[in-house]
Amino acid sequence: MTIDHDSVPRPGRPLSGQRRPATGLLDRPARSAPRSAPPERRHRRPARSRFALPVALAAVDAVALCTATGIANRVLDPAVRVEPLLGVAALLPLLLLLNLAGGLYRTRLTLSVLDELPALAVRAVVAAAFAVTLAGCLDGRWPDSGPATPGRLTVLLGTQLLLAVCGRALLYHLVRRIRRNRPSPVLVLGAGRLGRRVAAALTARGEYGMRPVGFVDPDPPLLSGDTDLPVLGGREVLEREVRRHRIHHVVATAGAADEAETAAALRDAARLGCQVWLVPALREYGSLATGRIPGGDQLWGFPCLRVGRPAMGRPGWAAKRALDVTAAGLGLIALAPVLALCALAVRFDTGPGVLFRQQRTGLDGRVFTVLKFRTLRPSNEHESATRWNIAQDHRMGTVGKLMRRSSLDELPQLWNVLRGDMSLVGPRPERPYFVMRFSQAYPEYADRHRVPVGLTGLAQVNGLRGDTSIEDRARFDNRYIESWSLWQDVKILCRTAALMLHPDGS
């Protein structure tokens, strides 16, 4: 259940900062802290350079398939009239989609055709098998659907794979030459021993196309060492250095004196549009180097992991907003009778002013006005803004208690969702006063505001509502942001609906 901040906590209850009532569709207050202004998002790697290699790889595969199809269609005696074998129209779209889903068009640090050969072969066979099956189901009505004899399929797949491998080998050779001649400046997060060794490897190995310009570390250890690169400062200099050197890549390493500050700088770098690579300290992560983990790569023997794009920069985010608008709009229409009955009940219970308005902190620390049905009248504005609400407050009537237990008081927030102030799923919004308090107490709390706040969230469906740990809530909220997917939102909404059938009145 959520906290209605138009009510007041029990007199004399201290504000502990460790456990707080939660706010939200499934919780009673959870308070966020004002977050410092996030790094601006104006710095972006030019799309031309970011997509050049993926587009070139897709073009190589397309040319290889077109050429292989032409060769396979002529393996029989030209005097024998035979319909062409499955052609580009049947195979190319599926093959490109399979390669894209398998990460074969992803920019990598270590370019190796042999590493990609098994994946290329498997996907070519799958695409051909699907196309042949589809042509058979259509009884020959599929264009370019001649007899797919074993010999012709072998020629098609073998030629396509050979041409794709040769094309990629040539392309990778050109890319390495370009990287050596035009290295991209890079920042290394963490000036510890591992960071210095990685910087030295990047300096010596031009095929990675990265030229370290310095370290970002708030408290660098005193090491003599493998590199003469300067320590530029802590997190506060990151944005300045990214713009100054036009940084497109950041390598984050374990072993910094302040790991929490380095993690925060890593998030800032991603928000600034940089591609971030994480080099772990444990050698047990060596499986990353072989690519067995999605996004895994290696840098001169150091396993590294590509850090995904920020949640709001991923392709599915537009679908999330579309889902918000559609669900909120339909919900307001479908629930109009319920909203009207709730308004009449509140008017009867607490008098004029059925809606309660309160300032909350949302995306990037911006303040907006949240709407709820009034369940209790605070003594004054200061009490509403700075005191916690208690569900069992003696001033709350029967209507207020019922609306809180059923979360009906949250329904007006659908208007906030429709306006774009909130989302259906996200970290629960908090009052600016508590955002400031919690941000000071918990370093990761402010990171919750990287995405729009929501009616419900991962913390709430895991029981972190009511009088629960703010630190745990912040951890779950950041986990939600870093692992965001549209399917995760759907799961949280389903779990929210299930929990609302068993309200606990918290």
Short mmCIF file of C-alpha atoms in Angstrom, two decimals:
data_model
loop_
_atom_site.label_atom_id
_atom_site.label_comp_id
_atom_site.label_asym_id
_atom_site.label_seq_id
_atom_site.Cartn_x
_atom_site.Cartn_y
_atom_site.Cartn_z
CA MET A 1 0.00 0.00 0.00
CA THR A 2 1.12 3.58 -0.32
CA ILE A 3 1.46 6.36 2.13
CA ASP A 4 -0.84 9.26 1.91
CA HIS A 5 1.28 12.13 3.05
CA ASP A 6 -1.73 14.22 3.89
CA SER A 7 -1.68 12.38 7.20
CA VAL A 8 0.67 12.43 10.10
CA PRO A 9 2.70 9.85 12.03
CA ARG A 10 2.25 9.07 15.66
CA PRO A 11 3.55 11.89 17.85
CA GLY A 12 7.09 11.41 19.01
CA ARG A 13 8.05 8.78 16.44
CA PRO A 14 11.66 9.54 15.41
CA LEU A 15 12.77 9.67 11.79
CA SER A 16 15.34 6.89 11.77
CA GLY A 17 16.46 6.91 8.12
CA GLN A 18 16.82 3.13 8.19
CA ARG A 19 13.27 1.91 8.02
CA ARG A 20 10.43 3.91 6.63
CA PRO A 21 6.90 3.49 5.49
CA ALA A 22 6.76 3.06 1.74
CA THR A 23 4.88 5.09 -0.81
CA GLY A 24 3.25 3.46 -3.70
CA LEU A 25 0.62 1.29 -5.21
CA LEU A 26 1.78 -1.55 -3.03
CA ASP A 27 3.49 0.35 -0.29
CA ARG A 28 3.08 2.99 2.30
CA PRO A 29 5.69 5.62 2.21
CA ALA A 30 9.13 5.05 0.97
CA ARG A 31 11.07 8.27 0.85
CA SER A 32 13.55 9.18 -1.79
CA ALA A 33 16.22 11.76 -1.46
CA PRO A 34 16.89 14.62 -3.76
CA ARG A 35 19.46 13.64 -6.11
CA SER A 36 22.21 15.80 -7.34
CA ALA A 37 21.80 16.94 -10.89
CA PRO A 38 22.72 14.08 -13.18
CA PRO A 39 25.26 14.44 -15.94
CA GLU A 40 23.81 16.01 -19.04
CA ARG A 41 23.03 13.65 -21.89
CA ARG A 42 24.12 15.88 -24.74
CA HIS A 43 27.38 14.05 -25.42
CA ARG A 44 26.68 11.26 -27.85
CA ARG A 45 28.92 9.17 -29.98
CA PRO A 46 28.15 9.97 -33.63
CA ALA A 47 25.74 7.41 -35.05
CA ARG A 48 27.91 7.11 -38.15
CA SER A 49 30.88 5.72 -36.22
CA ARG A 50 28.76 3.73 -33.77
CA PHE A 51 26.91 1.77 -36.44
CA ALA A 52 29.57 1.63 -39.15
CA LEU A 53 30.93 -1.83 -38.26
CA PRO A 54 27.52 -3.49 -37.58
CA VAL A 55 26.14 -2.18 -40.89
CA ALA A 56 29.26 -3.34 -42.74
CA LEU A 57 28.97 -6.82 -41.20
CA ALA A 58 25.31 -7.08 -42.22
CA ALA A 59 26.25 -5.99 -45.74
CA VAL A 60 28.94 -8.70 -45.91
CA ASP A 61 26.40 -11.37 -44.93
CA ALA A 62 23.87 -10.07 -47.46
CA VAL A 63 26.40 -10.07 -50.31
CA ALA A 64 27.61 -13.54 -49.31
CA LEU A 65 24.08 -14.95 -49.36
CA CYS A 66 23.17 -13.32 -52.69
CA THR A 67 26.32 -14.65 -54.34
CA ALA A 68 25.92 -18.12 -52.84
CA THR A 69 22.30 -18.29 -54.01
CA GLY A 70 23.33 -17.42 -57.56
CA ILE A 71 26.00 -20.12 -57.54
CA ALA A 72 23.66 -22.77 -56.06
CA ASN A 73 21.02 -22.03 -58.70
CA ARG A 74 23.49 -23.01 -61.43
CA VAL A 75 24.98 -26.22 -60.05
CA LEU A 76 22.85 -28.35 -62.39
CA ASP A 77 23.29 -28.67 -66.13
CA PRO A 78 22.03 -25.38 -67.64
CA ALA A 79 20.17 -27.42 -70.24
CA VAL A 80 17.94 -28.90 -67.53
CA ARG A 81 15.12 -26.53 -66.66
CA VAL A 82 14.93 -26.35 -62.87
CA GLU A 83 13.32 -23.70 -60.71
CA PRO A 84 15.80 -21.66 -58.70
CA LEU A 85 16.67 -22.77 -55.19
CA LEU A 86 15.40 -20.80 -52.20
CA GLY A 87 16.69 -17.30 -52.74
CA VAL A 88 17.37 -14.05 -51.00
CA ALA A 89 13.70 -13.25 -50.40
CA ALA A 90 13.28 -16.37 -48.26
CA LEU A 91 16.61 -16.55 -46.46
CA LEU A 92 18.10 -13.09 -46.04
CA PRO A 93 15.68 -11.47 -43.53
CA LEU A 94 15.73 -14.50 -41.25
CA LEU A 95 19.51 -14.90 -41.45
CA LEU A 96 20.11 -11.24 -40.60
CA LEU A 97 17.70 -11.41 -37.66
CA LEU A 98 19.33 -14.55 -36.29
CA ASN A 99 22.80 -13.03 -36.57
CA LEU A 100 21.60 -9.82 -34.92
CA ALA A 101 20.00 -11.72 -32.01
CA GLY A 102 23.20 -13.74 -31.59
CA GLY A 103 25.35 -10.64 -31.19
CA LEU A 104 27.21 -11.19 -34.46
CA TYR A 105 26.78 -7.54 -35.44
CA ARG A 106 28.07 -6.17 -32.16
CA THR A 107 31.21 -4.07 -32.07
CA ARG A 108 33.90 -6.03 -30.23
CA LEU A 109 37.31 -5.27 -28.80
CA THR A 110 38.89 -8.50 -30.06
CA LEU A 111 37.93 -9.21 -33.66
CA SER A 112 38.18 -12.88 -34.60
CA VAL A 113 36.42 -14.65 -37.48
CA LEU A 114 37.29 -18.06 -36.04
CA ASP A 115 35.49 -17.21 -32.80
CA GLU A 116 32.38 -16.38 -34.79
CA LEU A 117 32.55 -19.29 -37.24
CA PRO A 118 30.45 -21.82 -35.21
CA ALA A 119 27.71 -19.25 -34.59
CA LEU A 120 27.65 -18.23 -38.26
CA ALA A 121 27.38 -21.85 -39.40
CA VAL A 122 24.59 -22.77 -36.98
CA ARG A 123 22.49 -19.75 -37.90
CA ALA A 124 22.93 -20.33 -41.64
CA VAL A 125 21.70 -23.93 -41.25
CA VAL A 126 18.73 -22.84 -39.11
CA ALA A 127 17.72 -20.13 -41.60
CA ALA A 128 17.96 -22.53 -44.56
CA ALA A 129 16.00 -25.26 -42.75
CA PHE A 130 13.23 -22.85 -41.85
CA ALA A 131 12.98 -21.48 -45.38
CA VAL A 132 12.91 -24.99 -46.94
CA THR A 133 10.19 -26.05 -44.49
CA LEU A 134 8.15 -22.96 -45.25
CA ALA A 135 8.44 -23.52 -48.99
CA GLY A 136 7.23 -27.10 -48.55
CA CYS A 137 4.24 -25.97 -46.51
CA LEU A 138 3.29 -23.54 -49.29
CA ASP A 139 3.34 -26.35 -51.91
CA GLY A 140 5.81 -24.62 -54.17
CA ARG A 141 3.96 -21.28 -54.21
CA TRP A 142 6.87 -19.61 -52.43
CA PRO A 143 8.97 -17.48 -54.86
CA ASP A 144 12.31 -19.00 -55.81
CA SER A 145 11.30 -22.36 -54.35
CA GLY A 146 12.84 -24.92 -56.63
CA PRO A 147 13.94 -28.41 -55.51
CA ALA A 148 16.12 -28.17 -52.42
CA THR A 149 18.23 -31.25 -53.01
CA PRO A 150 21.01 -32.07 -50.54
CA GLY A 151 23.64 -31.18 -53.13
CA ARG A 152 22.20 -27.78 -53.88
CA LEU A 153 21.69 -26.94 -50.19
CA THR A 154 25.27 -27.99 -49.45
CA VAL A 155 26.54 -25.69 -52.19
CA LEU A 156 24.36 -22.84 -50.92
CA LEU A 157 25.36 -23.13 -47.27
CA GLY A 158 29.01 -23.91 -47.92
CA THR A 159 29.47 -21.04 -50.37
CA GLN A 160 27.57 -18.58 -48.15
CA LEU A 161 29.64 -19.50 -45.11
CA LEU A 162 32.94 -19.33 -47.02
CA LEU A 163 32.13 -15.92 -48.50
CA ALA A 164 30.88 -14.59 -45.13
CA VAL A 165 34.07 -15.71 -43.39
CA CYS A 166 36.31 -14.24 -46.09
CA GLY A 167 34.36 -11.00 -46.11
CA ARG A 168 34.54 -10.65 -42.36
CA ALA A 169 38.26 -11.45 -42.31
CA LEU A 170 38.92 -8.69 -44.84
CA LEU A 171 36.66 -6.26 -42.98
CA TYR A 172 38.33 -6.99 -39.63
CA HIS A 173 41.75 -6.43 -41.20
CA LEU A 174 40.63 -3.00 -42.39
CA VAL A 175 39.11 -2.18 -39.00
CA ARG A 176 42.37 -3.05 -37.20
CA ARG A 177 44.32 -0.78 -39.53
CA ILE A 178 41.88 2.06 -38.93
CA ARG A 179 42.04 1.52 -35.18
CA ARG A 180 45.84 1.67 -35.20
CA ASN A 181 45.91 4.82 -37.32
CA ARG A 182 43.07 6.61 -35.58
CA PRO A 183 42.83 5.44 -31.95
CA SER A 184 39.96 6.72 -29.86
CA PRO A 185 40.77 8.48 -26.55
CA VAL A 186 39.63 6.48 -23.54
CA LEU A 187 39.36 7.07 -19.78
CA VAL A 188 40.21 4.38 -17.24
CA LEU A 189 38.07 4.34 -14.09
CA GLY A 190 40.26 3.20 -11.22
CA ALA A 191 43.97 3.90 -10.87
CA GLY A 192 44.75 0.72 -8.95
CA ARG A 193 47.16 -1.97 -10.06
CA LEU A 194 44.65 -3.56 -12.42
CA GLY A 195 43.72 -0.21 -13.95
CA ARG A 196 47.36 0.60 -14.66
CA ARG A 197 48.00 -2.77 -16.27
CA VAL A 198 44.95 -2.38 -18.50
CA ALA A 199 46.04 1.13 -19.49
CA ALA A 200 49.52 -0.14 -20.34
CA ALA A 201 48.02 -2.92 -22.50
CA LEU A 202 45.83 -0.46 -24.37
CA THR A 203 48.78 1.85 -24.98
CA ALA A 204 50.94 -0.97 -26.32
CA ARG A 205 48.31 -2.78 -28.40
CA GLY A 206 47.05 -0.54 -31.16
CA GLU A 207 44.61 -3.10 -32.59
CA TYR A 208 42.09 -2.21 -29.89
CA GLY A 209 41.92 1.34 -31.16
CA MET A 210 42.00 2.92 -27.69
CA ARG A 211 44.45 5.53 -26.44
CA PRO A 212 44.21 6.11 -22.65
CA VAL A 213 44.36 9.78 -21.69
CA GLY A 214 44.16 9.42 -17.91
CA PHE A 215 42.60 7.82 -14.85
CA VAL A 216 39.47 8.83 -12.97
CA ASP A 217 39.89 7.93 -9.30
CA PRO A 218 39.01 10.07 -6.26
CA ASP A 219 41.73 8.53 -4.06
CA PRO A 220 44.35 6.76 -6.18
CA PRO A 221 46.72 4.34 -4.43
CA LEU A 222 50.42 5.12 -4.33
CA LEU A 223 51.84 2.77 -6.92
CA SER A 224 54.92 3.00 -8.99
CA GLY A 225 54.23 2.02 -12.21
CA ASP A 226 53.35 0.56 -15.47
CA THR A 227 52.17 3.89 -16.90
CA ASP A 228 52.84 7.61 -16.70
CA LEU A 229 49.24 8.59 -17.35
CA PRO A 230 47.87 11.30 -15.02
CA VAL A 231 45.12 10.84 -12.44
CA LEU A 232 42.64 13.49 -13.54
CA GLY A 233 40.48 13.47 -10.42
CA GLY A 234 37.35 11.84 -9.15
CA ARG A 235 33.83 11.54 -10.42
CA GLU A 236 33.40 15.32 -10.50
CA VAL A 237 35.80 15.67 -13.46
CA LEU A 238 34.25 12.92 -15.56
CA GLU A 239 31.86 15.05 -17.59
CA ARG A 240 34.50 17.72 -18.20
CA GLU A 241 37.06 15.18 -19.42
CA VAL A 242 34.54 13.33 -21.59
CA ARG A 243 33.72 16.56 -23.41
CA ARG A 244 37.29 17.82 -23.46
CA HIS A 245 38.75 14.69 -25.08
CA ARG A 246 35.57 13.61 -26.93
CA ILE A 247 35.59 10.29 -25.09
CA HIS A 248 33.49 7.47 -26.56
CA HIS A 249 34.90 4.55 -24.52
CA VAL A 250 35.44 4.19 -20.76
CA VAL A 251 37.15 1.18 -19.17
CA ALA A 252 36.16 0.58 -15.55
CA THR A 253 38.46 -1.62 -13.45
CA ALA A 254 38.25 -3.18 -10.02
CA GLY A 255 40.71 -2.16 -7.35
CA ALA A 256 39.98 1.56 -6.99
CA ALA A 257 40.39 3.04 -3.53
CA ASP A 258 36.72 3.99 -3.49
CA GLU A 259 34.72 1.29 -5.27
CA ALA A 260 31.36 3.00 -4.63
CA GLU A 261 32.58 6.22 -6.24
CA THR A 262 33.92 4.30 -9.22
CA ALA A 263 30.57 2.53 -9.64
CA ALA A 264 28.80 5.90 -9.60
CA ALA A 265 31.24 7.24 -12.19
CA LEU A 266 30.56 4.17 -14.35
CA ARG A 267 26.85 4.99 -14.34
CA ASP A 268 27.56 8.63 -15.15
CA ALA A 269 29.73 7.60 -18.09
CA ALA A 270 26.91 5.47 -19.50
CA ARG A 271 24.48 8.38 -19.14
CA LEU A 272 26.94 10.61 -20.99
CA GLY A 273 26.72 8.29 -24.00
CA CYS A 274 30.02 6.44 -23.56
CA GLN A 275 30.45 2.73 -24.20
CA VAL A 276 31.60 1.31 -20.87
CA TRP A 277 33.72 -1.83 -20.52
CA LEU A 278 34.08 -3.47 -17.10
CA VAL A 279 37.25 -5.41 -16.26
CA PRO A 280 36.70 -7.58 -13.13
CA ALA A 281 39.50 -8.45 -10.75
CA LEU A 282 38.77 -12.18 -10.36
CA ARG A 283 40.33 -14.51 -12.90
CA GLU A 284 37.32 -16.80 -12.47
CA TYR A 285 35.53 -14.44 -14.84
CA GLY A 286 37.78 -15.71 -17.61
CA SER A 287 34.75 -17.26 -19.35
CA LEU A 288 33.93 -13.72 -20.45
CA ALA A 289 36.95 -13.77 -22.71
CA THR A 290 35.57 -16.65 -24.72
CA GLY A 291 32.23 -14.92 -25.24
CA ARG A 292 30.25 -17.57 -23.36
CA ILE A 293 28.55 -14.76 -21.46
CA PRO A 294 26.50 -12.26 -23.54
CA GLY A 295 28.52 -9.09 -23.97
CA GLY A 296 31.73 -10.86 -22.95
CA ASP A 297 35.01 -9.93 -24.58
CA GLN A 298 38.71 -9.84 -23.77
CA LEU A 299 41.37 -7.18 -23.86
CA TRP A 300 44.88 -8.63 -24.24
CA GLY A 301 44.01 -11.49 -21.89
CA PHE A 302 41.96 -9.39 -19.46
CA PRO A 303 38.32 -10.55 -19.43
CA CYS A 304 35.94 -7.66 -19.86
CA LEU A 305 32.21 -7.19 -20.04
CA ARG A 306 30.31 -4.63 -22.09
CA VAL A 307 28.01 -2.61 -19.84
CA GLY A 308 24.59 -2.28 -21.43
CA ARG A 309 23.09 0.98 -22.54
CA PRO A 310 21.08 2.97 -19.96
CA ALA A 311 17.50 1.76 -19.68
CA MET A 312 16.01 4.86 -21.30
CA GLY A 313 18.35 4.48 -24.28
CA ARG A 314 17.25 0.94 -25.15
CA PRO A 315 14.92 0.28 -28.10
CA GLY A 316 12.12 -1.09 -25.92
CA TRP A 317 11.75 2.11 -23.90
CA ALA A 318 9.41 3.63 -26.49
CA ALA A 319 7.19 0.57 -26.10
CA LYS A 320 7.18 1.10 -22.33
CA ARG A 321 5.88 4.63 -22.78
CA ALA A 322 3.28 3.41 -25.27
CA LEU A 323 2.15 0.82 -22.72
CA ASP A 324 1.92 3.52 -20.04
CA VAL A 325 -0.21 5.82 -22.19
CA THR A 326 -2.50 3.04 -23.42
CA ALA A 327 -3.03 1.43 -20.01
CA ALA A 328 -3.48 4.73 -18.16
CA GLY A 329 -5.90 6.09 -20.77
CA LEU A 330 -8.00 2.93 -20.89
CA GLY A 331 -7.82 2.63 -17.11
CA LEU A 332 -9.16 6.15 -16.53
CA ILE A 333 -12.04 5.45 -18.92
CA ALA A 334 -12.88 1.99 -17.60
CA LEU A 335 -12.57 3.02 -13.95
CA ALA A 336 -14.51 6.27 -14.30
CA PRO A 337 -17.48 4.92 -12.26
CA VAL A 338 -15.11 3.69 -9.53
CA LEU A 339 -13.34 7.06 -9.47
CA ALA A 340 -16.67 8.84 -9.14
CA LEU A 341 -17.77 6.62 -6.24
CA CYS A 342 -14.41 7.09 -4.49
CA ALA A 343 -14.71 10.87 -4.89
CA LEU A 344 -18.21 10.87 -3.37
CA ALA A 345 -17.07 8.70 -0.47
CA VAL A 346 -14.08 10.95 0.25
CA ARG A 347 -16.28 14.05 0.05
CA PHE A 348 -18.66 12.52 2.57
CA ASP A 349 -15.82 11.38 4.88
CA THR A 350 -13.41 14.33 4.90
CA GLY A 351 -15.37 17.22 3.41
CA PRO A 352 -14.42 19.43 0.44
CA GLY A 353 -11.25 18.72 -1.52
CA VAL A 354 -11.37 15.08 -2.53
CA LEU A 355 -7.94 15.13 -4.23
CA PHE A 356 -4.71 15.40 -2.30
CA ARG A 357 -1.76 17.07 -4.07
CA GLN A 358 1.82 16.65 -2.95
CA GLN A 359 5.28 17.39 -4.31
CA ARG A 360 7.32 14.33 -5.25
CA THR A 361 10.73 13.84 -6.87
CA GLY A 362 10.81 12.15 -10.25
CA LEU A 363 13.14 11.63 -13.21
CA ASP A 364 16.53 13.38 -12.85
CA GLY A 365 15.45 14.94 -9.55
CA ARG A 366 12.66 17.03 -11.09
CA VAL A 367 9.73 17.78 -8.77
CA PHE A 368 6.15 17.16 -9.87
CA THR A 369 2.72 17.12 -8.21
CA VAL A 370 1.28 13.70 -7.46
CA LEU A 371 -2.48 13.17 -7.17
CA LYS A 372 -4.24 10.89 -4.69
CA PHE A 373 -7.64 10.63 -3.09
CA ARG A 374 -7.57 12.32 0.30
CA THR A 375 -7.77 9.92 3.22
CA LEU A 376 -6.63 12.23 6.00
CA ARG A 377 -6.15 15.95 6.50
CA PRO A 378 -2.70 17.03 7.80
CA SER A 379 -2.50 19.79 10.37
CA ASN A 380 -0.49 22.01 7.99
CA GLU A 381 1.70 21.94 4.86
CA HIS A 382 4.91 21.48 6.85
CA GLU A 383 3.51 18.37 8.51
CA SER A 384 2.52 16.96 5.12
CA ALA A 385 5.95 17.60 3.62
CA THR A 386 8.20 16.43 6.45
CA ARG A 387 6.37 13.90 8.65
CA TRP A 388 5.72 10.24 7.97
CA ASN A 389 2.20 8.92 7.65
CA ILE A 390 0.96 6.03 9.77
CA ALA A 391 -1.75 3.78 8.39
CA GLN A 392 -3.43 3.49 11.80
CA ASP A 393 -3.60 7.23 12.44
CA HIS A 394 -6.55 7.91 14.76
CA ARG A 395 -7.76 10.77 12.53
CA MET A 396 -8.38 8.43 9.59
CA GLY A 397 -12.00 7.44 9.06
CA THR A 398 -13.48 4.20 7.83
CA VAL A 399 -13.44 5.36 4.20
CA GLY A 400 -9.78 6.37 4.41
CA LYS A 401 -8.73 3.04 5.91
CA LEU A 402 -10.66 1.09 3.28
CA MET A 403 -9.15 3.08 0.42
CA ARG A 404 -5.64 2.61 1.76
CA ARG A 405 -6.03 -1.10 2.27
CA SER A 406 -7.35 -1.53 -1.28
CA SER A 407 -4.96 1.05 -2.86
CA LEU A 408 -7.96 2.86 -4.35
CA ASP A 409 -6.45 6.14 -3.13
CA GLU A 410 -3.70 5.65 -5.76
CA LEU A 411 -6.04 5.59 -8.79
CA PRO A 412 -5.72 9.33 -9.58
CA GLN A 413 -2.03 8.71 -10.25
CA LEU A 414 -3.10 7.23 -13.58
CA TRP A 415 -3.42 10.87 -14.63
CA ASN A 416 0.22 11.41 -13.62
CA VAL A 417 1.14 8.42 -15.79
CA LEU A 418 -0.82 9.79 -18.74
CA ARG A 419 0.88 13.18 -18.36
CA GLY A 420 4.34 11.59 -18.31
CA ASP A 421 5.20 12.49 -14.71
CA MET A 422 5.24 8.80 -13.80
CA SER A 423 5.27 5.33 -15.34
CA LEU A 424 3.28 2.24 -14.43
CA VAL A 425 6.47 0.56 -13.20
CA GLY A 426 9.49 2.25 -11.65
CA PRO A 427 10.95 3.34 -8.31
CA ARG A 428 8.27 4.78 -6.04
CA PRO A 429 8.39 8.61 -5.85
CA GLU A 430 9.36 10.35 -2.64
CA ARG A 431 8.94 13.82 -1.17
CA PRO A 432 11.90 16.16 -1.79
CA TYR A 433 12.63 16.50 1.93
CA PHE A 434 13.14 12.76 2.36
CA VAL A 435 14.93 12.46 -0.96
CA MET A 436 17.54 14.82 0.44
CA ARG A 437 17.78 12.93 3.74
CA PHE A 438 18.11 9.49 2.17
CA SER A 439 20.55 10.62 -0.51
CA GLN A 440 22.87 11.78 2.24
CA ALA A 441 22.50 8.52 4.17
CA TYR A 442 22.71 6.08 1.23
CA PRO A 443 25.08 6.88 -1.66
CA GLU A 444 23.14 4.79 -4.19
CA TYR A 445 19.75 6.25 -3.33
CA ALA A 446 19.97 9.14 -5.81
CA ASP A 447 20.62 6.69 -8.66
CA ARG A 448 16.96 5.64 -8.45
CA HIS A 449 16.05 8.77 -10.39
CA ARG A 450 17.69 7.61 -13.62
CA VAL A 451 14.26 6.56 -14.90
CA PRO A 452 10.73 7.85 -14.32
CA VAL A 453 9.14 6.91 -11.02
CA GLY A 454 6.27 4.45 -11.03
CA LEU A 455 3.01 3.32 -9.47
CA THR A 456 4.66 0.06 -8.45
CA GLY A 457 8.14 -1.39 -8.66
CA LEU A 458 10.46 -4.31 -8.09
CA ALA A 459 11.05 -3.34 -4.46
CA GLN A 460 7.32 -3.24 -3.70
CA VAL A 461 6.50 -6.65 -5.21
CA ASN A 462 9.35 -8.13 -3.16
CA GLY A 463 7.71 -6.99 0.06
CA LEU A 464 9.72 -3.79 0.55
CA ARG A 465 6.81 -1.58 1.47
CA GLY A 466 5.62 -0.18 4.74
CA ASP A 467 8.20 -0.03 7.51
CA THR A 468 11.09 -1.62 5.61
CA SER A 469 14.72 -0.83 4.90
CA ILE A 470 15.38 2.16 2.65
CA GLU A 471 18.81 0.73 1.77
CA ASP A 472 17.21 -2.51 0.54
CA ARG A 473 14.67 -0.55 -1.44
CA ALA A 474 17.33 1.48 -3.17
CA ARG A 475 19.24 -1.69 -4.05
CA PHE A 476 16.15 -3.29 -5.61
CA ASP A 477 15.27 -0.11 -7.50
CA ASN A 478 18.76 0.14 -8.99
CA ARG A 479 18.65 -3.55 -9.86
CA TYR A 480 15.39 -2.94 -11.73
CA ILE A 481 16.93 -0.05 -13.68
CA GLU A 482 20.10 -1.89 -14.65
CA SER A 483 18.28 -5.06 -15.74
CA TRP A 484 15.28 -3.31 -17.27
CA SER A 485 13.26 -5.00 -19.99
CA LEU A 486 9.67 -4.65 -21.13
CA TRP A 487 8.99 -8.22 -20.02
CA GLN A 488 10.23 -7.37 -16.52
CA ASP A 489 7.63 -4.58 -16.38
CA VAL A 490 4.91 -7.04 -17.39
CA LYS A 491 6.00 -9.46 -14.65
CA ILE A 492 5.95 -6.71 -12.02
CA LEU A 493 2.46 -5.61 -13.08
CA CYS A 494 1.22 -9.21 -12.83
CA ARG A 495 2.75 -9.60 -9.38
CA THR A 496 1.25 -6.27 -8.34
CA ALA A 497 -2.22 -7.40 -9.38
CA ALA A 498 -1.79 -10.61 -7.39
CA LEU A 499 -0.64 -8.74 -4.28
CA MET A 500 -3.54 -6.31 -4.47
CA LEU A 501 -5.90 -9.26 -4.00
CA HIS A 502 -4.39 -9.69 -0.52
CA PRO A 503 -3.98 -6.14 0.83
CA ASP A 504 -2.16 -5.93 4.14
CA GLY A 505 -2.95 -2.33 4.93
CA SER A 506 0.68 -1.36 5.37
#
